[in-house]
PDB file of C-alpha atoms in Angstrom:
ATOM      1  CA  UNK A   1      -5.310  14.314  13.915  1.00 42.00           C
ATOM      2  CA  UNK A   2      -3.818  15.169  17.251  1.00 42.00           C
ATOM      3  CA  UNK A   3      -0.138  14.587  17.893  1.00 44.00           C
ATOM      4  CA  UNK A   4       0.831  11.578  19.717  1.00 42.00           C
ATOM      5  CA  UNK A   5       2.824  12.995  22.750  1.00 43.00           C
ATOM      6  CA  UNK A   6       3.265   9.602  24.521  1.00 54.00           C
ATOM      7  CA  UNK A   7       6.730   8.163  25.360  1.00 67.00           C
ATOM      8  CA  UNK A   8       6.009   5.064  23.446  1.00 84.00           C
ATOM      9  CA  UNK A   9       9.033   4.291  21.057  1.00 86.00           C
ATOM     10  CA  UNK A  10       8.280   4.172  17.339  1.00 90.00           C
ATOM     11  CA  UNK A  11       7.322   0.847  15.756  1.00 89.00           C
ATOM     12  CA  UNK A  12       9.044   1.627  12.488  1.00 92.00           C
ATOM     13  CA  UNK A  13       8.023  -0.774   9.828  1.00 94.00           C
ATOM     14  CA  UNK A  14       5.182  -2.610  11.585  1.00 94.00           C
ATOM     15  CA  UNK A  15       5.873  -5.811   9.511  1.00 93.00           C
ATOM     16  CA  UNK A  16       8.790  -6.528  11.904  1.00 93.00           C
ATOM     17  CA  UNK A  17       6.357  -7.241  14.668  1.00 92.00           C
ATOM     18  CA  UNK A  18       5.075 -10.364  12.936  1.00 93.00           C
ATOM     19  CA  UNK A  19       7.482 -11.248  10.239  1.00 93.00           C
ATOM     20  CA  UNK A  20      10.520 -13.448  10.839  1.00 92.00           C
ATOM     21  CA  UNK A  21      13.616 -11.196  11.095  1.00 93.00           C
ATOM     22  CA  UNK A  22      15.290 -12.671   8.001  1.00 92.00           C
ATOM     23  CA  UNK A  23      12.149 -12.219   5.853  1.00 93.00           C
ATOM     24  CA  UNK A  24      11.780  -8.643   7.028  1.00 92.00           C
ATOM     25  CA  UNK A  25      15.342  -7.843   6.032  1.00 91.00           C
ATOM     26  CA  UNK A  26      14.921  -9.355   2.599  1.00 92.00           C
ATOM     27  CA  UNK A  27      11.599  -7.479   2.017  1.00 91.00           C
ATOM     28  CA  UNK A  28      13.287  -4.266   3.157  1.00 90.00           C
ATOM     29  CA  UNK A  29      15.838  -4.630   0.322  1.00 89.00           C
ATOM     30  CA  UNK A  30      12.891  -4.845  -2.127  1.00 89.00           C
ATOM     31  CA  UNK A  31      11.400  -1.698  -0.629  1.00 88.00           C
ATOM     32  CA  UNK A  32      14.633   0.145  -1.189  1.00 86.00           C
ATOM     33  CA  UNK A  33      14.664  -0.860  -4.867  1.00 83.00           C
ATOM     34  CA  UNK A  34      11.055   0.412  -5.382  1.00 81.00           C
ATOM     35  CA  UNK A  35      11.984   3.625  -3.490  1.00 81.00           C
ATOM     36  CA  UNK A  36      14.432   4.636  -6.225  1.00 75.00           C
ATOM     37  CA  UNK A  37      11.722   4.536  -8.811  1.00 71.00           C
ATOM     38  CA  UNK A  38       8.869   5.986  -6.721  1.00 72.00           C
ATOM     39  CA  UNK A  39       6.717   8.565  -8.622  1.00 65.00           C
ATOM     40  CA  UNK A  40       4.144  10.682  -6.866  1.00 56.00           C
ATOM     41  CA  UNK A  41       0.550  10.796  -8.326  1.00 58.00           C
ATOM     42  CA  UNK A  42      -2.559  12.511  -7.110  1.00 60.00           C
ATOM     43  CA  UNK A  43      -4.862  10.561  -4.858  1.00 60.00           C
ATOM     44  CA  UNK A  44      -8.040   9.139  -6.175  1.00 70.00           C
ATOM     45  CA  UNK A  45     -11.320  10.698  -5.539  1.00 65.00           C
ATOM     46  CA  UNK A  46     -14.443   8.503  -5.112  1.00 79.00           C
ATOM     47  CA  UNK A  47     -13.056   5.546  -7.013  1.00 87.00           C
ATOM     48  CA  UNK A  48     -15.834   3.048  -7.923  1.00 90.00           C
ATOM     49  CA  UNK A  49     -15.971  -0.303  -9.699  1.00 92.00           C
ATOM     50  CA  UNK A  50     -16.118   0.209 -13.433  1.00 93.00           C
ATOM     51  CA  UNK A  51     -19.444   0.028 -15.158  1.00 92.00           C
ATOM     52  CA  UNK A  52     -18.023  -2.138 -17.971  1.00 95.00           C
ATOM     53  CA  UNK A  53     -15.293  -4.801 -17.832  1.00 97.00           C
ATOM     54  CA  UNK A  54     -13.734  -7.248 -20.138  1.00 97.00           C
ATOM     55  CA  UNK A  55     -11.913 -10.585 -19.422  1.00 95.00           C
ATOM     56  CA  UNK A  56      -8.199 -10.638 -19.337  1.00 94.00           C
ATOM     57  CA  UNK A  57      -6.582 -12.957 -21.979  1.00 93.00           C
ATOM     58  CA  UNK A  58      -4.328 -15.668 -20.739  1.00 91.00           C
ATOM     59  CA  UNK A  59      -1.341 -13.828 -22.100  1.00 93.00           C
ATOM     60  CA  UNK A  60      -2.467 -10.612 -20.474  1.00 94.00           C
ATOM     61  CA  UNK A  61      -2.857 -12.312 -17.125  1.00 94.00           C
ATOM     62  CA  UNK A  62       0.597 -13.866 -17.398  1.00 94.00           C
ATOM     63  CA  UNK A  63       2.095 -10.508 -18.291  1.00 95.00           C
ATOM     64  CA  UNK A  64       0.361  -8.904 -15.362  1.00 96.00           C
ATOM     65  CA  UNK A  65       1.485 -11.551 -12.932  1.00 96.00           C
ATOM     66  CA  UNK A  66       5.078 -11.008 -14.149  1.00 96.00           C
ATOM     67  CA  UNK A  67       4.752  -7.260 -13.853  1.00 95.00           C
ATOM     68  CA  UNK A  68       3.445  -7.462 -10.225  1.00 96.00           C
ATOM     69  CA  UNK A  69       6.214  -9.951  -9.225  1.00 96.00           C
ATOM     70  CA  UNK A  70       8.788  -7.494 -10.637  1.00 95.00           C
ATOM     71  CA  UNK A  71       7.184  -4.414  -8.885  1.00 94.00           C
ATOM     72  CA  UNK A  72       6.862  -6.120  -5.491  1.00 95.00           C
ATOM     73  CA  UNK A  73      10.005  -8.344  -5.709  1.00 94.00           C
ATOM     74  CA  UNK A  74      10.837 -10.474  -3.788  1.00 95.00           C
ATOM     75  CA  UNK A  75       7.440 -10.474  -1.955  1.00 95.00           C
ATOM     76  CA  UNK A  76       5.537 -12.241  -4.647  1.00 96.00           C
ATOM     77  CA  UNK A  77       8.128 -14.788  -5.699  1.00 95.00           C
ATOM     78  CA  UNK A  78       6.248 -17.663  -4.006  1.00 94.00           C
ATOM     79  CA  UNK A  79       3.429 -19.124  -6.171  1.00 94.00           C
ATOM     80  CA  UNK A  80       1.043 -18.931  -3.249  1.00 94.00           C
ATOM     81  CA  UNK A  81       1.704 -15.214  -2.740  1.00 95.00           C
ATOM     82  CA  UNK A  82       1.152 -14.089  -6.474  1.00 96.00           C
ATOM     83  CA  UNK A  83      -1.958 -16.296  -6.486  1.00 95.00           C
ATOM     84  CA  UNK A  84      -3.302 -14.438  -3.476  1.00 94.00           C
ATOM     85  CA  UNK A  85      -2.953 -11.217  -5.478  1.00 96.00           C
ATOM     86  CA  UNK A  86      -3.903 -12.342  -8.918  1.00 96.00           C
ATOM     87  CA  UNK A  87      -5.182 -15.970  -9.082  1.00 93.00           C
ATOM     88  CA  UNK A  88      -4.733 -18.241 -12.145  1.00 88.00           C
ATOM     89  CA  UNK A  89      -7.673 -18.569 -14.472  1.00 76.00           C
ATOM     90  CA  UNK A  90      -8.746 -21.884 -13.059  1.00 82.00           C
ATOM     91  CA  UNK A  91      -9.320 -20.364  -9.780  1.00 82.00           C
ATOM     92  CA  UNK A  92     -10.938 -17.040 -10.387  1.00 92.00           C
ATOM     93  CA  UNK A  93     -12.486 -14.783 -13.055  1.00 94.00           C
ATOM     94  CA  UNK A  94     -10.098 -11.760 -13.777  1.00 95.00           C
ATOM     95  CA  UNK A  95     -11.391  -8.736 -15.662  1.00 96.00           C
ATOM     96  CA  UNK A  96     -10.292  -5.204 -16.339  1.00 96.00           C
ATOM     97  CA  UNK A  97     -12.091  -1.916 -16.581  1.00 96.00           C
ATOM     98  CA  UNK A  98     -11.439   1.859 -16.492  1.00 92.00           C
ATOM     99  CA  UNK A  99     -12.609   4.912 -14.549  1.00 88.00           C
ATOM    100  CA  UNK A 100     -11.230   8.053 -16.194  1.00 82.00           C
ATOM    101  CA  UNK A 101      -7.522   7.577 -16.375  1.00 82.00           C
ATOM    102  CA  UNK A 102      -7.543   4.705 -13.810  1.00 89.00           C
ATOM    103  CA  UNK A 103      -7.197   1.089 -14.875  1.00 93.00           C
ATOM    104  CA  UNK A 104      -8.813  -1.447 -12.509  1.00 95.00           C
ATOM    105  CA  UNK A 105      -8.267  -5.144 -12.266  1.00 97.00           C
ATOM    106  CA  UNK A 106     -11.169  -7.160 -10.688  1.00 97.00           C
ATOM    107  CA  UNK A 107     -11.053 -10.753  -9.332  1.00 96.00           C
ATOM    108  CA  UNK A 108     -14.423 -12.363  -9.218  1.00 95.00           C
ATOM    109  CA  UNK A 109     -15.954  -8.987  -9.692  1.00 95.00           C
ATOM    110  CA  UNK A 110     -14.101  -7.244  -6.843  1.00 96.00           C
ATOM    111  CA  UNK A 111     -11.498  -4.573  -7.427  1.00 96.00           C
ATOM    112  CA  UNK A 112      -8.070  -5.899  -6.525  1.00 97.00           C
ATOM    113  CA  UNK A 113      -5.597  -3.573  -8.220  1.00 97.00           C
ATOM    114  CA  UNK A 114      -5.700  -0.030  -9.528  1.00 95.00           C
ATOM    115  CA  UNK A 115      -3.195   2.007 -11.573  1.00 92.00           C
ATOM    116  CA  UNK A 116      -3.340   5.612 -12.450  1.00 80.00           C
ATOM    117  CA  UNK A 117      -1.946   6.257 -15.903  1.00 69.00           C
ATOM    118  CA  UNK A 118       0.896   8.922 -15.919  1.00 63.00           C
ATOM    119  CA  UNK A 119       0.053  12.030 -18.109  1.00 59.00           C
ATOM    120  CA  UNK A 120       3.498  12.984 -19.109  1.00 60.00           C
ATOM    121  CA  UNK A 121       5.986  11.390 -21.498  1.00 58.00           C
ATOM    122  CA  UNK A 122       5.411   9.141 -24.605  1.00 60.00           C
ATOM    123  CA  UNK A 123       3.532   5.763 -24.451  1.00 59.00           C
ATOM    124  CA  UNK A 124       6.673   3.764 -23.781  1.00 58.00           C
ATOM    125  CA  UNK A 125       7.844   5.924 -20.801  1.00 55.00           C
ATOM    126  CA  UNK A 126       4.309   5.970 -19.377  1.00 56.00           C
ATOM    127  CA  UNK A 127       4.117   2.127 -19.539  1.00 58.00           C
ATOM    128  CA  UNK A 128       7.512   1.887 -17.828  1.00 55.00           C
ATOM    129  CA  UNK A 129       6.403   4.090 -14.928  1.00 63.00           C
ATOM    130  CA  UNK A 130       3.076   2.242 -14.470  1.00 82.00           C
ATOM    131  CA  UNK A 131       2.572   1.270 -10.777  1.00 90.00           C
ATOM    132  CA  UNK A 132      -0.093  -1.027  -9.496  1.00 95.00           C
ATOM    133  CA  UNK A 133      -1.774  -0.258  -6.195  1.00 95.00           C
ATOM    134  CA  UNK A 134      -3.242  -3.254  -4.263  1.00 96.00           C
ATOM    135  CA  UNK A 135      -6.488  -2.642  -2.456  1.00 96.00           C
ATOM    136  CA  UNK A 136      -6.758  -3.051   1.356  1.00 96.00           C
ATOM    137  CA  UNK A 137      -8.643  -6.322   0.694  1.00 96.00           C
ATOM    138  CA  UNK A 138      -5.630  -7.651  -1.299  1.00 97.00           C
ATOM    139  CA  UNK A 139      -3.241  -6.435   1.379  1.00 96.00           C
ATOM    140  CA  UNK A 140      -5.119  -8.345   3.985  1.00 96.00           C
ATOM    141  CA  UNK A 141      -4.673 -11.537   1.963  1.00 94.00           C
ATOM    142  CA  UNK A 142      -1.037 -10.756   1.297  1.00 95.00           C
ATOM    143  CA  UNK A 143       0.101  -8.216   3.965  1.00 95.00           C
ATOM    144  CA  UNK A 144       3.887  -8.501   3.609  1.00 96.00           C
ATOM    145  CA  UNK A 145       4.186  -6.855   0.162  1.00 95.00           C
ATOM    146  CA  UNK A 146       4.357  -3.283   1.442  1.00 96.00           C
ATOM    147  CA  UNK A 147       6.060  -1.429   4.333  1.00 95.00           C
ATOM    148  CA  UNK A 148       3.438  -0.887   7.203  1.00 97.00           C
ATOM    149  CA  UNK A 149       2.914   2.190   9.255  1.00 96.00           C
ATOM    150  CA  UNK A 150       1.420   1.681  12.586  1.00 95.00           C
ATOM    151  CA  UNK A 151      -1.150   4.144  13.905  1.00 95.00           C
ATOM    152  CA  UNK A 152      -3.241   4.155  17.024  1.00 91.00           C
ATOM    153  CA  UNK A 153      -6.358   2.097  16.819  1.00 90.00           C
ATOM    154  CA  UNK A 154      -8.731   5.220  17.161  1.00 92.00           C
ATOM    155  CA  UNK A 155      -6.981   6.765  14.182  1.00 92.00           C
ATOM    156  CA  UNK A 156      -7.080   3.527  12.072  1.00 92.00           C
ATOM    157  CA  UNK A 157     -10.772   2.913  12.754  1.00 90.00           C
ATOM    158  CA  UNK A 158     -11.888   6.535  12.977  1.00 92.00           C
ATOM    159  CA  UNK A 159     -10.430   9.362  10.757  1.00 92.00           C
ATOM    160  CA  UNK A 160      -8.741   7.059   8.269  1.00 91.00           C
ATOM    161  CA  UNK A 161     -11.807   4.996   7.563  1.00 88.00           C
ATOM    162  CA  UNK A 162     -13.847   8.232   7.277  1.00 89.00           C
ATOM    163  CA  UNK A 163     -11.637   9.577   4.503  1.00 88.00           C
ATOM    164  CA  UNK A 164      -8.726  11.516   6.184  1.00 92.00           C
ATOM    165  CA  UNK A 165      -5.146  11.336   5.102  1.00 93.00           C
ATOM    166  CA  UNK A 166      -2.471  10.413   7.613  1.00 95.00           C
ATOM    167  CA  UNK A 167      -0.489  12.968   9.601  1.00 94.00           C
ATOM    168  CA  UNK A 168       2.749  12.129  11.280  1.00 93.00           C
ATOM    169  CA  UNK A 169       1.264  12.866  14.659  1.00 91.00           C
ATOM    170  CA  UNK A 170      -1.142   9.930  14.294  1.00 92.00           C
ATOM    171  CA  UNK A 171       1.760   7.374  13.837  1.00 94.00           C
ATOM    172  CA  UNK A 172       2.757   5.318  16.952  1.00 94.00           C
ATOM    173  CA  UNK A 173       5.855   6.847  18.546  1.00 92.00           C
ATOM    174  CA  UNK A 174       5.694  10.286  16.930  1.00 91.00           C
ATOM    175  CA  UNK A 175       6.494  12.281  20.092  1.00 89.00           C
ATOM    176  CA  UNK A 176       9.385   9.891  21.082  1.00 88.00           C
ATOM    177  CA  UNK A 177      10.897  10.102  17.598  1.00 90.00           C
ATOM    178  CA  UNK A 178      10.754  13.849  17.210  1.00 86.00           C
ATOM    179  CA  UNK A 179      12.207  14.265  20.718  1.00 83.00           C
ATOM    180  CA  UNK A 180      14.916  11.657  20.836  1.00 83.00           C
ATOM    181  CA  UNK A 181      16.098  11.296  17.134  1.00 78.00           C
ATOM    182  CA  UNK A 182      15.774  14.969  16.001  1.00 64.00           C
ATOM    183  CA  UNK A 183      17.235  15.211  12.427  1.00 70.00           C
ATOM    184  CA  UNK A 184      16.516  11.533  11.655  1.00 88.00           C
ATOM    185  CA  UNK A 185      12.977  11.279  13.136  1.00 92.00           C
ATOM    186  CA  UNK A 186      11.192  10.246   9.901  1.00 93.00           C
ATOM    187  CA  UNK A 187      13.533   7.388   9.554  1.00 93.00           C
ATOM    188  CA  UNK A 188      12.977   6.272  13.177  1.00 92.00           C
ATOM    189  CA  UNK A 189       9.171   6.815  12.773  1.00 93.00           C
ATOM    190  CA  UNK A 190       8.791   4.921   9.525  1.00 94.00           C
ATOM    191  CA  UNK A 191      11.463   2.237   9.906  1.00 92.00           C
ATOM    192  CA  UNK A 192      13.938   3.727   7.246  1.00 92.00           C
ATOM    193  CA  UNK A 193      14.270   6.351   4.630  1.00 93.00           C
ATOM    194  CA  UNK A 194      11.159   7.138   2.510  1.00 93.00           C
ATOM    195  CA  UNK A 195      10.670   8.656  -0.974  1.00 93.00           C
ATOM    196  CA  UNK A 196       7.837  10.875  -2.064  1.00 92.00           C
ATOM    197  CA  UNK A 197       5.333   8.718  -3.859  1.00 90.00           C
ATOM    198  CA  UNK A 198       6.469   5.464  -2.207  1.00 93.00           C
ATOM    199  CA  UNK A 199       3.628   3.071  -1.587  1.00 94.00           C
ATOM    200  CA  UNK A 200       2.832   2.286   2.055  1.00 96.00           C
ATOM    201  CA  UNK A 201       0.166   0.288   3.964  1.00 97.00           C
ATOM    202  CA  UNK A 202      -1.379   1.593   7.251  1.00 97.00           C
ATOM    203  CA  UNK A 203      -2.444  -0.657   9.986  1.00 96.00           C
ATOM    204  CA  UNK A 204      -3.632  -0.301  13.602  1.00 94.00           C
ATOM    205  CA  UNK A 205      -0.941  -0.719  16.279  1.00 91.00           C
ATOM    206  CA  UNK A 206      -2.568  -3.901  17.561  1.00 88.00           C
ATOM    207  CA  UNK A 207      -3.197  -5.523  14.076  1.00 93.00           C
ATOM    208  CA  UNK A 208      -1.161  -6.904  11.176  1.00 95.00           C
ATOM    209  CA  UNK A 209      -3.991  -6.260   8.667  1.00 95.00           C
ATOM    210  CA  UNK A 210      -3.882  -2.947   6.739  1.00 96.00           C
ATOM    211  CA  UNK A 211      -6.839  -0.605   6.828  1.00 96.00           C
ATOM    212  CA  UNK A 212      -5.547   1.612   4.101  1.00 96.00           C
ATOM    213  CA  UNK A 213      -2.880   1.963   1.342  1.00 95.00           C
ATOM    214  CA  UNK A 214      -1.368   5.237   0.292  1.00 94.00           C
ATOM    215  CA  UNK A 215       1.710   7.158  -0.948  1.00 93.00           C
ATOM    216  CA  UNK A 216       4.133   9.092   1.131  1.00 94.00           C
ATOM    217  CA  UNK A 217       3.496  12.806   0.274  1.00 92.00           C
ATOM    218  CA  UNK A 218       7.100  13.783   1.238  1.00 92.00           C
ATOM    219  CA  UNK A 219      10.566  12.241   1.341  1.00 93.00           C
ATOM    220  CA  UNK A 220      12.139  11.767   4.748  1.00 93.00           C
ATOM    221  CA  UNK A 221      14.540  14.605   3.853  1.00 92.00           C
ATOM    222  CA  UNK A 222      11.662  16.920   3.120  1.00 92.00           C
ATOM    223  CA  UNK A 223      10.014  15.953   6.419  1.00 92.00           C
ATOM    224  CA  UNK A 224      13.278  16.868   8.346  1.00 91.00           C
ATOM    225  CA  UNK A 225      13.339  20.307   6.564  1.00 90.00           C
ATOM    226  CA  UNK A 226       9.667  21.052   6.748  1.00 88.00           C
ATOM    227  CA  UNK A 227       8.767  19.482  10.076  1.00 85.00           C
ATOM    228  CA  UNK A 228       5.631  17.564  10.611  1.00 86.00           C
ATOM    229  CA  UNK A 229       3.208  20.046   8.969  1.00 86.00           C
ATOM    230  CA  UNK A 230       0.666  18.616   6.526  1.00 89.00           C
ATOM    231  CA  UNK A 231      -0.194  14.992   5.726  1.00 92.00           C
ATOM    232  CA  UNK A 232       2.705  12.567   5.565  1.00 94.00           C
ATOM    233  CA  UNK A 233       0.640   9.852   3.637  1.00 94.00           C
ATOM    234  CA  UNK A 234      -1.988  10.589   1.080  1.00 93.00           C
ATOM    235  CA  UNK A 235      -4.461   7.721   1.434  1.00 93.00           C
ATOM    236  CA  UNK A 236      -5.432   6.189  -1.932  1.00 93.00           C
ATOM    237  CA  UNK A 237      -7.723   3.292  -1.008  1.00 94.00           C
ATOM    238  CA  UNK A 238      -9.172   2.232   2.420  1.00 94.00           C
ATOM    239  CA  UNK A 239     -11.462  -0.262   4.083  1.00 94.00           C
ATOM    240  CA  UNK A 240     -14.992   0.711   3.429  1.00 93.00           C
ATOM    241  CA  UNK A 241     -14.342   2.939   0.421  1.00 93.00           C
ATOM    242  CA  UNK A 242     -16.159   2.710  -2.951  1.00 92.00           C
ATOM    243  CA  UNK A 243     -14.283  -0.439  -4.069  1.00 94.00           C
ATOM    244  CA  UNK A 244     -14.357  -2.364  -0.807  1.00 94.00           C
ATOM    245  CA  UNK A 245     -16.974  -5.013  -1.199  1.00 93.00           C
ATOM    246  CA  UNK A 246     -19.899  -4.949   1.239  1.00 89.00           C
ATOM    247  CA  UNK A 247     -19.606  -8.728   1.821  1.00 88.00           C
ATOM    248  CA  UNK A 248     -15.925  -8.624   2.724  1.00 90.00           C
ATOM    249  CA  UNK A 249     -14.615  -9.484   6.237  1.00 89.00           C
ATOM    250  CA  UNK A 250     -12.323  -6.808   7.615  1.00 91.00           C
ATOM    251  CA  UNK A 251      -9.385  -8.750   9.031  1.00 92.00           C
ATOM    252  CA  UNK A 252      -8.185  -5.617  10.921  1.00 90.00           C
ATOM    253  CA  UNK A 253     -11.024  -6.053  13.372  1.00 86.00           C
ATOM    254  CA  UNK A 254     -10.615  -9.791  13.979  1.00 83.00           C
ATOM    255  CA  UNK A 255      -8.138 -11.879  15.886  1.00 81.00           C
ATOM    256  CA  UNK A 256      -6.818 -13.881  12.885  1.00 84.00           C
ATOM    257  CA  UNK A 257      -3.184 -14.448  12.107  1.00 89.00           C
ATOM    258  CA  UNK A 258      -1.420 -13.171   9.149  1.00 89.00           C
ATOM    259  CA  UNK A 259      -1.034 -15.441   6.066  1.00 87.00           C
ATOM    260  CA  UNK A 260       2.452 -17.030   5.737  1.00 82.00           C
ATOM    261  CA  UNK A 261       3.907 -16.578   2.247  1.00 70.00           C
ATOM    262  CA  UNK A 262       7.564 -15.902   3.374  1.00 62.00           C
TER     263      UNK A 262
END
């Protein structure tokens, strides 16, 4: 992707363009807590809905809802927010399946969450480091739960949807950040410090709705040392990929307003 050499200032965390200021500040504190425990994993290749699934028991669903609320705290504290990610049994059928080492959670037959099992450590430590990744469809229903990186619309609806990872040059304000903030350009570009493996949503500059979810491939300190070479975000899931339902409406191409759970 070509570098953005415009003079447009960085957007930083794109959620600040549509979230109330106080809500954005509270969610940023949750981002910082998750950043301390971020663990990088390889991106998925050709993830597809599982061939076989089984229903989640009521106890398993409760445990999973609690795990999600803990992972994304405080973004899923509101009942309406956690219901948008993982509904209660009376509102939807929730099942689970596997593809290789990836566990998938489906809501009414559509993949909503994915988790790649760590390969190192004992069973207890692997369970403690388990991270759930929401699909873009879930993020469009509950967009405030992850930091958002804003990219130019041609990048969002072109290379990203075709399978590319994200390079810093595709982020809005890259030229301005590298020229004006020098040693702290990643923090200016992404709205604060970042950790390798930290989850992040990607959206078009003119939209609140994520088109992809990925992991930062480097920390902000590494980016300062190494420059902008290589991808900054390894994209895990994107609109139109193997788990995106054909019948889903992509909110990133509409003029709808973001849901209010904050």
